[in-house]
Short mmCIF file of C-alpha atoms in Angstrom, two decimals:
data_model
loop_
_atom_site.label_atom_id
_atom_site.label_comp_id
_atom_site.label_asym_id
_atom_site.label_seq_id
_atom_site.Cartn_x
_atom_site.Cartn_y
_atom_site.Cartn_z
CA MET A 1 103.50 80.19 128.92
CA SER A 2 101.93 81.55 125.73
CA SER A 3 103.80 82.28 122.66
CA THR A 4 104.07 85.72 121.14
CA ALA A 5 103.48 86.79 117.61
CA VAL A 6 104.33 90.24 116.13
CA ILE A 7 102.03 91.06 113.07
CA THR A 8 102.64 93.97 110.72
CA GLY A 9 99.87 95.69 108.60
CA ALA A 10 97.45 94.15 111.48
CA SER A 11 94.81 96.70 111.26
CA ARG A 12 92.63 95.42 108.33
CA GLY A 13 92.44 92.75 105.78
CA ILE A 14 94.89 89.78 105.86
CA GLY A 15 96.71 91.15 108.79
CA ARG A 16 93.61 91.60 110.82
CA ALA A 17 92.45 87.92 110.12
CA ILE A 18 95.79 86.58 110.96
CA SER A 19 95.81 88.39 114.23
CA LEU A 20 92.44 87.25 115.23
CA ARG A 21 93.32 83.61 114.29
CA LEU A 22 96.57 83.65 116.33
CA ALA A 23 94.70 85.11 119.25
CA GLN A 24 92.01 82.48 118.89
CA LEU A 25 94.92 79.79 118.97
CA GLY A 26 96.05 81.30 122.30
CA TYR A 27 99.09 83.50 121.10
CA ASN A 28 99.93 86.82 122.63
CA VAL A 29 99.66 89.30 119.68
CA PHE A 30 101.58 92.52 119.28
CA LEU A 31 99.94 94.62 116.45
CA LEU A 32 101.65 96.95 114.15
CA ALA A 33 100.07 99.33 111.61
CA ARG A 34 99.35 102.96 111.05
CA ASN A 35 95.93 103.32 112.19
CA GLU A 36 95.95 103.59 115.94
CA ASP A 37 92.20 103.50 116.51
CA ALA A 38 91.83 100.38 114.23
CA LEU A 39 94.75 98.87 116.28
CA LYS A 40 93.15 99.63 119.54
CA ASP A 41 89.82 98.03 118.58
CA LEU A 42 91.42 94.91 117.13
CA ALA A 43 93.50 94.58 120.43
CA ALA A 44 90.29 94.59 122.48
CA GLU A 45 88.78 92.08 120.23
CA CYS A 46 91.80 89.86 120.70
CA LYS A 47 91.74 90.30 124.53
CA GLY A 48 87.94 89.12 124.24
CA MET A 49 89.34 85.84 123.11
CA ASN A 50 91.55 85.82 126.37
CA ALA A 51 94.62 86.46 124.40
CA GLY A 52 97.40 88.92 125.47
CA ALA A 53 97.18 91.83 122.93
CA ASP A 54 99.06 95.10 122.70
CA TYR A 55 100.07 97.39 119.77
CA LEU A 56 101.98 100.18 118.67
CA ALA A 57 101.00 102.47 115.71
CA GLY A 58 103.52 103.96 113.40
CA GLU A 59 105.32 103.83 109.89
CA LEU A 60 107.13 100.61 109.07
CA THR A 61 109.50 102.58 106.92
CA ASP A 62 110.77 104.31 110.01
CA GLU A 63 113.63 102.29 111.58
CA ALA A 64 113.26 104.05 114.91
CA TYR A 65 109.46 102.91 115.01
CA MET A 66 110.53 99.36 114.36
CA ASP A 67 113.06 99.52 117.11
CA ARG A 68 110.37 100.76 119.58
CA ALA A 69 108.00 98.08 118.18
CA VAL A 70 110.37 95.24 118.95
CA GLN A 71 111.37 96.52 122.36
CA SER A 72 107.75 97.24 123.19
CA ALA A 73 106.62 93.71 122.24
CA ALA A 74 109.51 92.19 124.41
CA GLU A 75 108.53 94.33 127.30
CA ALA A 76 104.89 93.23 127.04
CA PHE A 77 105.26 89.63 126.53
CA GLY A 78 108.83 88.57 126.66
CA SER A 79 110.28 86.51 123.67
CA ILE A 80 108.91 86.96 120.19
CA ASP A 81 108.22 83.52 118.85
CA VAL A 82 106.60 84.40 115.62
CA LEU A 83 106.95 87.30 113.03
CA VAL A 84 104.38 87.89 110.53
CA ASN A 85 105.62 90.45 107.89
CA ASN A 86 102.29 91.28 106.24
CA ALA A 87 102.27 94.90 105.62
CA GLY A 88 102.40 96.11 102.03
CA ALA A 89 101.49 98.58 99.56
CA VAL A 90 100.53 98.43 95.82
CA ARG A 91 101.45 100.91 93.20
CA ARG A 92 100.39 100.33 89.43
CA GLU A 93 102.10 102.38 86.68
CA ALA A 94 104.41 101.67 83.78
CA VAL A 95 108.17 101.81 84.29
CA GLN A 96 108.51 104.86 81.86
CA ASP A 97 105.92 106.76 84.03
CA ALA A 98 107.47 105.65 87.26
CA ASP A 99 107.49 108.24 90.25
CA THR A 100 110.71 106.85 91.62
CA SER A 101 110.32 108.47 95.01
CA ALA A 102 107.06 106.68 95.35
CA TRP A 103 108.42 103.39 94.22
CA ARG A 104 111.12 103.71 96.78
CA GLU A 105 108.58 104.09 99.47
CA VAL A 106 107.00 100.80 98.23
CA MET A 107 110.19 98.99 98.26
CA ASP A 108 110.92 100.19 101.79
CA LEU A 109 107.61 99.07 103.05
CA ASN A 110 107.31 95.84 101.19
CA PHE A 111 110.81 94.68 101.44
CA GLN A 112 113.20 96.66 103.53
CA ALA A 113 110.98 96.60 106.62
CA VAL A 114 110.72 92.86 106.40
CA VAL A 115 114.51 92.63 106.21
CA TYR A 116 114.95 95.13 109.12
CA LEU A 117 112.33 93.38 111.48
CA SER A 118 113.63 89.97 110.72
CA ARG A 119 117.28 90.98 111.53
CA MET A 120 116.20 92.47 114.80
CA ILE A 121 114.08 89.43 116.01
CA LEU A 122 116.33 86.57 114.75
CA PRO A 123 118.96 86.75 117.50
CA GLY A 124 116.39 85.64 120.18
CA MET A 125 115.08 82.93 117.89
CA ILE A 126 118.50 81.53 117.26
CA GLU A 127 119.28 81.61 121.01
CA ARG A 128 116.22 79.75 121.81
CA LYS A 129 116.71 77.44 118.65
CA SER A 130 112.94 77.86 117.82
CA GLY A 131 110.86 80.59 116.03
CA SER A 132 108.89 81.27 112.71
CA ILE A 133 109.08 83.99 110.28
CA ILE A 134 106.30 84.13 107.87
CA ASN A 135 106.60 86.54 104.98
CA MET A 136 103.42 87.69 102.99
CA SER A 137 104.41 87.60 99.27
CA SER A 138 102.14 87.24 96.39
CA ILE A 139 101.75 85.30 93.20
CA ALA A 140 103.00 88.53 91.68
CA GLY A 141 106.45 87.24 93.05
CA ARG A 142 106.33 84.46 90.30
CA THR A 143 104.68 86.45 87.43
CA THR A 144 104.89 89.62 85.44
CA ALA A 145 102.43 91.91 84.17
CA ALA A 146 102.26 95.49 82.67
CA GLY A 147 102.08 98.27 85.14
CA ASN A 148 103.12 95.94 88.03
CA ALA A 149 106.80 96.35 88.05
CA ILE A 150 107.43 97.75 91.44
CA TYR A 151 105.01 95.51 93.34
CA SER A 152 106.31 92.36 91.41
CA ALA A 153 109.90 93.30 92.09
CA THR A 154 109.08 93.60 95.93
CA LYS A 155 107.43 90.19 96.05
CA PHE A 156 110.21 88.61 93.76
CA ALA A 157 112.62 89.97 96.47
CA ILE A 158 110.46 88.69 99.31
CA ASN A 159 110.70 85.21 97.81
CA GLY A 160 114.33 85.36 97.36
CA PHE A 161 115.11 86.75 100.71
CA SER A 162 112.80 84.11 102.34
CA GLY A 163 114.53 81.25 100.72
CA CYS A 164 118.06 82.54 101.70
CA LEU A 165 116.94 83.25 105.19
CA TYR A 166 115.66 79.83 105.58
CA GLU A 167 118.97 78.35 104.39
CA ASP A 168 120.76 80.76 107.04
CA VAL A 169 118.65 79.69 110.07
CA ARG A 170 117.17 76.22 109.27
CA ASP A 171 119.73 74.55 111.52
CA HIS A 172 118.63 76.72 114.35
CA GLY A 173 115.12 75.21 114.29
CA ILE A 174 113.64 78.44 112.75
CA LYS A 175 110.89 78.06 110.10
CA VAL A 176 110.73 80.53 107.31
CA SER A 177 107.79 80.52 104.88
CA SER A 178 106.78 82.67 102.00
CA ILE A 179 102.95 82.70 101.41
CA MET A 180 101.98 83.74 97.98
CA PRO A 181 98.21 84.46 97.55
CA GLY A 182 96.48 85.26 94.34
CA PHE A 183 93.80 87.77 94.30
CA VAL A 184 92.48 88.32 97.81
CA ASP A 185 89.24 90.25 98.62
CA THR A 186 90.87 93.21 100.49
CA ASP A 187 90.99 96.93 99.97
CA LEU A 188 94.23 96.72 98.03
CA ILE A 189 92.56 95.45 94.96
CA SER A 190 89.16 97.09 95.32
CA GLY A 191 88.01 98.79 92.12
CA MET A 192 89.61 96.44 89.74
CA GLY A 193 86.29 95.15 88.48
CA MET A 194 86.63 91.48 89.53
CA LYS A 195 84.27 89.14 91.14
CA SER A 196 85.02 89.38 94.82
CA ASP A 197 82.90 86.19 95.54
CA ASN A 198 85.55 84.25 93.54
CA MET A 199 88.57 85.69 95.49
CA ILE A 200 90.77 84.20 98.31
CA THR A 201 89.45 85.43 101.72
CA PRO A 202 91.72 86.84 104.47
CA ASP A 203 90.59 83.93 106.41
CA ASP A 204 91.95 81.43 103.78
CA VAL A 205 95.38 83.04 104.23
CA ALA A 206 95.18 82.86 107.88
CA ASP A 207 94.65 79.13 107.38
CA ALA A 208 98.02 78.98 105.67
CA VAL A 209 99.60 80.82 108.55
CA GLN A 210 98.17 78.35 110.96
CA TYR A 211 99.37 75.43 108.82
CA VAL A 212 102.84 76.83 108.95
CA LEU A 213 102.92 77.14 112.63
CA ALA A 214 101.35 73.78 113.29
CA SER A 215 103.76 71.89 111.09
CA SER A 216 105.96 69.29 112.38
CA PRO A 217 109.57 70.41 113.72
CA ASN A 218 110.90 67.96 111.06
CA VAL A 219 109.51 69.97 108.18
CA CYS A 220 109.17 73.64 106.98
CA PRO A 221 106.50 74.75 104.40
CA THR A 222 108.92 77.18 102.79
CA GLU A 223 106.51 78.13 100.00
CA ILE A 224 102.85 78.22 99.95
CA VAL A 225 100.91 79.34 96.77
CA LEU A 226 97.34 80.15 97.14
CA ARG A 227 95.14 80.53 93.99
CA PRO A 228 91.56 81.28 93.68
CA GLN A 229 89.54 78.14 92.73
CA GLN A 230 87.54 80.08 90.23
CA ARG A 231 88.83 82.96 88.04
CA PRO A 232 87.78 86.33 89.72
#
């Protein structure tokens, strides 16, 4: 029986690459994002690889949507073996100019949704004594920069949460990993005037996810930092 992965922010960029990679590896994939048309097309592409695929479009800041998503994934494929918390947003402005309402939305998407989905899916993993939760962080979760306060804050939070979650569940056989890429060639950083040819690709990040899932039961790659080889 195939394992099942839930991927957030699946419709484009890193999430799309991870979804296609897991489908290629034989996982059932349940895809979450806002854009229903993009999810529909992606699910069809995954099915073309003979993988089970389904989706539910909605807002990951809405707990009712996340409830429906987990229930729908379970109904479609049974147990959820892998959760990839990839969805995220970037907002750049100085603290003194902050739109605190908009910052709260970034925190809700980048961090609170990760906590909520992890909490919902963990009981089944604990019962089965297996599973993997992979949280997409960023090198911004280790560094600081002007105008990057809310984004960095959410990624620092992801790294701290991931480390504590690992300690909570490691003895249940559950892997928890925080993947921290530098600049990835996606829409999130378009228009920043950098060399896209020197950036990390979404497939490079999918390689890291595959590495975590393929790792021995004896070890857990708790943190993976990916940096562009050449400065972008």
